[in-house]
Every structure is written in C-alpha cells, then in structure tokens.
Amino acid sequence: MHSPRSRATRSFAPLALAILTLLAATPAPHPAKHSPLPRVPYIRVPTVPLHTEYVVEVNRWGQVVRVRSAKGCKNPTFNAQTYGNVLQMWIRHPDGTADVGLYRVTYDYDPRTRIVYRRPSLIRLGGNWGTMEGAANQMLDQARREARAASGRDLPPLTHIIDATPTPQR
C-alpha cells in the first residue's frame, strides 16, 4: 500500500507541473520605458586660467553690502558666476566675528585641476556701511516684494471693491 504522503505528492505533482509550465511560458515583465533625460547643453570648460577681482564693502555682520569695483576676465560666464558669488559671501574671522571694512576678493580658476580659488584680503578697516543690510538680504527682500506683487496681495480689500458705488447723475 501507498502511504498518505505519497498519495498527496502524486496528486500535487500534475498541478505543480502545470503551474511551472505556465510560469516558464510567461515572458518576463519589461521595465517601463522612461523618456530619456533632457539633454543639457554642452558647456565648454575653460582651458585657460581665469582671474577676476572685486573690491567689496563688508558690514559688521560680515555680509558683503555692495561691490565697489570689479575687474573681470574675457569669459562672461565666469564673470557672472563670480559676481553672484561675491554678492552672497560672508567675510568673517574663524570665531564668527567680522570687521567692517573694504576687502579685495579674487577668484582664480586653474584649468588643470578645474578648481576656483577664492581669496578675500583686507584693504582697510572702517566705513559708513557698517550697519547697512547685506546684498544677499537685499536680493531676498526684493524677491519677496516681487512675489507679493505677483500674487495680487497689493489689491484693495474685497469690501472696498464690492461696496455700493454712487450712481452717475444725468
């Protein structure tokens, strides 16, 4: 006689064989086709050394208030990048304190290593811009004002718009 275990195995075998046959015949799912990434325009990496120099006013918090003078290079992209960077920079001591003054900030690009070196140096201490707001904060305030104006918050209150108006006289 056959044991109950072998009988169960024999009755399961055809079902298992049918399932395995179906699985083998089913093609593997293909990954969803994604659209290709957008192409980034090719940006030429400069092959020559670049140098820009800025004279900036720094307030008592170490923020650059404004650029007093600038000497650019022949690469307008590098000039724009370094100008934007110098407007947003802070010049502070390692302990977090800052000196009000006039500073020279130079940017040097090394094409061999592809690194930009930034060097701030003090020209002279003092100035009447010590309490003025930094250029980065001025840019943020301007962006907030423009966003508020674009959102329509400068409209008069709704109650003023829908109130009854006098009828014109004939």
PDB file of C-alpha atoms in Angstrom:
ATOM      1  CA  MET A   1       0.000   0.000   0.000  1.00  0.00           C
ATOM      2  CA  HIS A   2       0.946   3.575  -0.545  1.00  0.00           C
ATOM      3  CA  SER A   3       1.380   5.991   2.305  1.00  0.00           C
ATOM      4  CA  PRO A   4      -0.890   9.060   2.562  1.00  0.00           C
ATOM      5  CA  ARG A   5       2.109  11.266   1.979  1.00  0.00           C
ATOM      6  CA  SER A   6       2.966   9.733  -1.371  1.00  0.00           C
ATOM      7  CA  ARG A   7      -0.682   9.957  -2.475  1.00  0.00           C
ATOM      8  CA  ALA A   8      -0.715  13.714  -1.689  1.00  0.00           C
ATOM      9  CA  THR A   9       2.542  14.149  -3.555  1.00  0.00           C
ATOM     10  CA  ARG A  10       1.186  12.302  -6.581  1.00  0.00           C
ATOM     11  CA  SER A  11      -1.964  14.460  -6.684  1.00  0.00           C
ATOM     12  CA  PHE A  12       0.036  17.665  -6.319  1.00  0.00           C
ATOM     13  CA  ALA A  13       2.610  16.804  -8.976  1.00  0.00           C
ATOM     14  CA  PRO A  14       0.386  17.455 -12.048  1.00  0.00           C
ATOM     15  CA  LEU A  15      -0.775  20.797 -10.592  1.00  0.00           C
ATOM     16  CA  ALA A  16       2.800  21.866  -9.862  1.00  0.00           C
ATOM     17  CA  LEU A  17       3.853  20.828 -13.358  1.00  0.00           C
ATOM     18  CA  ALA A  18       1.033  22.913 -14.880  1.00  0.00           C
ATOM     19  CA  ILE A  19       1.988  25.972 -12.830  1.00  0.00           C
ATOM     20  CA  LEU A  20       5.664  25.665 -13.727  1.00  0.00           C
ATOM     21  CA  THR A  21       4.760  25.290 -17.418  1.00  0.00           C
ATOM     22  CA  LEU A  22       2.641  28.478 -17.280  1.00  0.00           C
ATOM     23  CA  LEU A  23       5.368  30.390 -15.494  1.00  0.00           C
ATOM     24  CA  ALA A  24       8.003  29.265 -17.977  1.00  0.00           C
ATOM     25  CA  ALA A  25       5.804  30.267 -20.916  1.00  0.00           C
ATOM     26  CA  THR A  26       5.017  33.730 -19.477  1.00  0.00           C
ATOM     27  CA  PRO A  27       7.522  36.323 -20.680  1.00  0.00           C
ATOM     28  CA  ALA A  28       9.419  38.276 -18.069  1.00  0.00           C
ATOM     29  CA  PRO A  29       7.970  41.731 -17.422  1.00  0.00           C
ATOM     30  CA  HIS A  30       9.823  44.524 -19.157  1.00  0.00           C
ATOM     31  CA  PRO A  31      10.716  47.609 -17.192  1.00  0.00           C
ATOM     32  CA  ALA A  32       8.590  50.607 -18.021  1.00  0.00           C
ATOM     33  CA  LYS A  33      10.094  52.687 -20.765  1.00  0.00           C
ATOM     34  CA  HIS A  34      11.144  56.035 -19.425  1.00  0.00           C
ATOM     35  CA  SER A  35      11.594  59.049 -21.548  1.00  0.00           C
ATOM     36  CA  PRO A  36      15.250  59.915 -21.895  1.00  0.00           C
ATOM     37  CA  LEU A  37      16.642  62.585 -19.636  1.00  0.00           C
ATOM     38  CA  PRO A  38      16.577  66.051 -21.118  1.00  0.00           C
ATOM     39  CA  ARG A  39      19.808  66.927 -22.845  1.00  0.00           C
ATOM     40  CA  VAL A  40      21.873  69.521 -21.106  1.00  0.00           C
ATOM     41  CA  PRO A  41      23.536  71.932 -23.472  1.00  0.00           C
ATOM     42  CA  TYR A  42      27.239  71.317 -23.632  1.00  0.00           C
ATOM     43  CA  ILE A  43      29.147  73.836 -21.593  1.00  0.00           C
ATOM     44  CA  ARG A  44      32.752  74.300 -22.529  1.00  0.00           C
ATOM     45  CA  VAL A  45      35.114  74.004 -19.636  1.00  0.00           C
ATOM     46  CA  PRO A  46      37.668  76.798 -19.854  1.00  0.00           C
ATOM     47  CA  THR A  47      41.135  75.636 -20.880  1.00  0.00           C
ATOM     48  CA  VAL A  48      42.946  78.800 -19.819  1.00  0.00           C
ATOM     49  CA  PRO A  49      43.445  80.254 -16.329  1.00  0.00           C
ATOM     50  CA  LEU A  50      40.817  82.854 -15.383  1.00  0.00           C
ATOM     51  CA  HIS A  51      41.114  85.685 -12.871  1.00  0.00           C
ATOM     52  CA  THR A  52      38.535  88.150 -11.549  1.00  0.00           C
ATOM     53  CA  GLU A  53      38.897  90.702  -8.798  1.00  0.00           C
ATOM     54  CA  TYR A  54      36.300  92.600  -6.758  1.00  0.00           C
ATOM     55  CA  VAL A  55      36.547  95.338  -4.143  1.00  0.00           C
ATOM     56  CA  VAL A  56      33.634  94.946  -1.721  1.00  0.00           C
ATOM     57  CA  GLU A  57      32.226  96.734   1.321  1.00  0.00           C
ATOM     58  CA  VAL A  58      31.590  94.437   4.300  1.00  0.00           C
ATOM     59  CA  ASN A  59      29.214  95.308   7.179  1.00  0.00           C
ATOM     60  CA  ARG A  60      29.608  94.477  10.891  1.00  0.00           C
ATOM     61  CA  TRP A  61      27.992  91.053  10.444  1.00  0.00           C
ATOM     62  CA  GLY A  62      30.472  90.086   7.734  1.00  0.00           C
ATOM     63  CA  GLN A  63      28.000  90.404   4.843  1.00  0.00           C
ATOM     64  CA  VAL A  64      29.021  91.982   1.574  1.00  0.00           C
ATOM     65  CA  VAL A  65      26.964  95.181   1.255  1.00  0.00           C
ATOM     66  CA  ARG A  66      27.907  96.050  -2.315  1.00  0.00           C
ATOM     67  CA  VAL A  67      30.621  95.694  -4.923  1.00  0.00           C
ATOM     68  CA  ARG A  68      32.577  98.900  -5.210  1.00  0.00           C
ATOM     69  CA  SER A  69      34.651  97.910  -8.254  1.00  0.00           C
ATOM     70  CA  ALA A  70      35.263  94.861 -10.423  1.00  0.00           C
ATOM     71  CA  LYS A  71      37.907  93.607 -12.844  1.00  0.00           C
ATOM     72  CA  GLY A  72      36.592  90.797 -15.000  1.00  0.00           C
ATOM     73  CA  CYS A  73      38.180  88.384 -17.438  1.00  0.00           C
ATOM     74  CA  LYS A  74      37.323  87.556 -21.060  1.00  0.00           C
ATOM     75  CA  ASN A  75      34.892  84.798 -20.034  1.00  0.00           C
ATOM     76  CA  PRO A  76      31.438  86.372 -19.368  1.00  0.00           C
ATOM     77  CA  THR A  77      30.109  83.200 -17.713  1.00  0.00           C
ATOM     78  CA  PHE A  78      32.936  83.165 -15.174  1.00  0.00           C
ATOM     79  CA  ASN A  79      32.417  86.892 -14.563  1.00  0.00           C
ATOM     80  CA  ALA A  80      28.696  86.379 -13.862  1.00  0.00           C
ATOM     81  CA  GLN A  81      29.322  83.396 -11.580  1.00  0.00           C
ATOM     82  CA  THR A  82      31.963  85.140  -9.507  1.00  0.00           C
ATOM     83  CA  TYR A  83      29.933  88.370  -9.299  1.00  0.00           C
ATOM     84  CA  GLY A  84      26.915  86.460  -7.985  1.00  0.00           C
ATOM     85  CA  ASN A  85      29.120  84.586  -5.549  1.00  0.00           C
ATOM     86  CA  VAL A  86      30.804  87.699  -4.185  1.00  0.00           C
ATOM     87  CA  LEU A  87      27.425  89.371  -3.560  1.00  0.00           C
ATOM     88  CA  GLN A  88      26.325  86.422  -1.425  1.00  0.00           C
ATOM     89  CA  MET A  89      29.507  85.821   0.537  1.00  0.00           C
ATOM     90  CA  TRP A  90      30.353  86.498   4.153  1.00  0.00           C
ATOM     91  CA  ILE A  91      33.811  87.511   5.299  1.00  0.00           C
ATOM     92  CA  ARG A  92      34.304  86.588   8.949  1.00  0.00           C
ATOM     93  CA  HIS A  93      37.001  85.504  11.357  1.00  0.00           C
ATOM     94  CA  PRO A  94      37.052  81.821  12.431  1.00  0.00           C
ATOM     95  CA  ASP A  95      35.363  82.787  15.728  1.00  0.00           C
ATOM     96  CA  GLY A  96      32.406  84.316  13.844  1.00  0.00           C
ATOM     97  CA  THR A  97      33.238  87.982  14.384  1.00  0.00           C
ATOM     98  CA  ALA A  98      33.671  90.372  11.483  1.00  0.00           C
ATOM     99  CA  ASP A  99      35.390  93.658  10.773  1.00  0.00           C
ATOM    100  CA  VAL A 100      33.696  96.492   8.916  1.00  0.00           C
ATOM    101  CA  GLY A 101      35.903  97.399   6.026  1.00  0.00           C
ATOM    102  CA  LEU A 102      36.886  97.345   2.410  1.00  0.00           C
ATOM    103  CA  TYR A 103      38.060  93.971   1.092  1.00  0.00           C
ATOM    104  CA  ARG A 104      39.522  92.683  -2.163  1.00  0.00           C
ATOM    105  CA  VAL A 105      38.176  89.294  -3.253  1.00  0.00           C
ATOM    106  CA  THR A 106      39.991  87.466  -6.046  1.00  0.00           C
ATOM    107  CA  TYR A 107      38.850  84.398  -7.936  1.00  0.00           C
ATOM    108  CA  ASP A 108      41.399  82.284  -9.804  1.00  0.00           C
ATOM    109  CA  TYR A 109      40.435  79.317 -11.975  1.00  0.00           C
ATOM    110  CA  ASP A 110      43.025  76.595 -12.537  1.00  0.00           C
ATOM    111  CA  PRO A 111      42.199  74.664 -15.739  1.00  0.00           C
ATOM    112  CA  ARG A 112      44.464  71.760 -14.770  1.00  0.00           C
ATOM    113  CA  THR A 113      42.568  70.961 -11.555  1.00  0.00           C
ATOM    114  CA  ARG A 114      39.297  72.699 -12.555  1.00  0.00           C
ATOM    115  CA  ILE A 115      39.156  74.384  -9.148  1.00  0.00           C
ATOM    116  CA  VAL A 116      38.261  78.004  -8.444  1.00  0.00           C
ATOM    117  CA  TYR A 117      40.258  79.574  -5.621  1.00  0.00           C
ATOM    118  CA  ARG A 118      38.660  82.467  -3.736  1.00  0.00           C
ATOM    119  CA  ARG A 119      40.848  84.738  -1.636  1.00  0.00           C
ATOM    120  CA  PRO A 120      39.488  87.651   0.424  1.00  0.00           C
ATOM    121  CA  SER A 121      42.031  90.177   1.712  1.00  0.00           C
ATOM    122  CA  LEU A 122      41.574  93.299   3.810  1.00  0.00           C
ATOM    123  CA  ILE A 123      42.295  96.640   2.115  1.00  0.00           C
ATOM    124  CA  ARG A 124      41.336  98.894   5.030  1.00  0.00           C
ATOM    125  CA  LEU A 125      39.157  98.854   8.132  1.00  0.00           C
ATOM    126  CA  GLY A 126      36.156 101.136   8.702  1.00  0.00           C
ATOM    127  CA  GLY A 127      33.436 102.613   6.572  1.00  0.00           C
ATOM    128  CA  ASN A 128      29.983 104.142   6.889  1.00  0.00           C
ATOM    129  CA  TRP A 129      28.260 100.939   5.653  1.00  0.00           C
ATOM    130  CA  GLY A 130      28.724  99.007   8.914  1.00  0.00           C
ATOM    131  CA  THR A 131      25.005  98.974   9.757  1.00  0.00           C
ATOM    132  CA  MET A 132      23.708  98.574   6.198  1.00  0.00           C
ATOM    133  CA  GLU A 133      21.915  95.415   5.108  1.00  0.00           C
ATOM    134  CA  GLY A 134      23.921  92.824   3.166  1.00  0.00           C
ATOM    135  CA  ALA A 135      23.468  92.448  -0.595  1.00  0.00           C
ATOM    136  CA  ALA A 136      22.107  88.896  -0.255  1.00  0.00           C
ATOM    137  CA  ASN A 137      19.410  90.089   2.163  1.00  0.00           C
ATOM    138  CA  GLN A 138      18.564  92.977  -0.179  1.00  0.00           C
ATOM    139  CA  MET A 139      18.102  90.482  -3.030  1.00  0.00           C
ATOM    140  CA  LEU A 140      15.859  88.273  -0.867  1.00  0.00           C
ATOM    141  CA  ASP A 141      13.733  91.273   0.165  1.00  0.00           C
ATOM    142  CA  GLN A 142      13.375  92.342  -3.472  1.00  0.00           C
ATOM    143  CA  ALA A 143      12.320  88.815  -4.478  1.00  0.00           C
ATOM    144  CA  ARG A 144       9.718  88.742  -1.682  1.00  0.00           C
ATOM    145  CA  ARG A 145       8.297  92.114  -2.798  1.00  0.00           C
ATOM    146  CA  GLU A 146       8.069  90.924  -6.400  1.00  0.00           C
ATOM    147  CA  ALA A 147       6.403  87.652  -5.367  1.00  0.00           C
ATOM    148  CA  ARG A 148       3.891  89.521  -3.207  1.00  0.00           C
ATOM    149  CA  ALA A 149       3.085  91.888  -6.078  1.00  0.00           C
ATOM    150  CA  ALA A 150       2.675  88.979  -8.491  1.00  0.00           C
ATOM    151  CA  SER A 151       0.336  87.133  -6.128  1.00  0.00           C
ATOM    152  CA  GLY A 152      -2.139  90.016  -6.040  1.00  0.00           C
ATOM    153  CA  ARG A 153      -1.759  90.857  -2.370  1.00  0.00           C
ATOM    154  CA  ASP A 154      -1.442  94.506  -3.269  1.00  0.00           C
ATOM    155  CA  LEU A 155      -5.102  94.644  -4.345  1.00  0.00           C
ATOM    156  CA  PRO A 156      -7.513  96.673  -2.230  1.00  0.00           C
ATOM    157  CA  PRO A 157      -9.645  94.758   0.284  1.00  0.00           C
ATOM    158  CA  LEU A 158     -12.655  92.952  -1.166  1.00  0.00           C
ATOM    159  CA  THR A 159     -15.073  95.046   0.921  1.00  0.00           C
ATOM    160  CA  HIS A 160     -13.855  98.182  -0.862  1.00  0.00           C
ATOM    161  CA  ILE A 161     -14.327  96.578  -4.246  1.00  0.00           C
ATOM    162  CA  ILE A 162     -17.892  95.279  -3.751  1.00  0.00           C
ATOM    163  CA  ASP A 163     -19.340  98.214  -1.756  1.00  0.00           C
ATOM    164  CA  ALA A 164     -22.138 100.183  -3.353  1.00  0.00           C
ATOM    165  CA  THR A 165     -20.961 102.964  -5.550  1.00  0.00           C
ATOM    166  CA  PRO A 166     -22.822 106.183  -6.216  1.00  0.00           C
ATOM    167  CA  THR A 167     -24.941 106.191  -9.338  1.00  0.00           C
ATOM    168  CA  PRO A 168     -23.919 108.663 -12.029  1.00  0.00           C
ATOM    169  CA  GLN A 169     -26.002 111.834 -12.426  1.00  0.00           C
ATOM    170  CA  ARG A 170     -27.656 112.540 -15.767  1.00  0.00           C
TER     171      ARG A 170
END
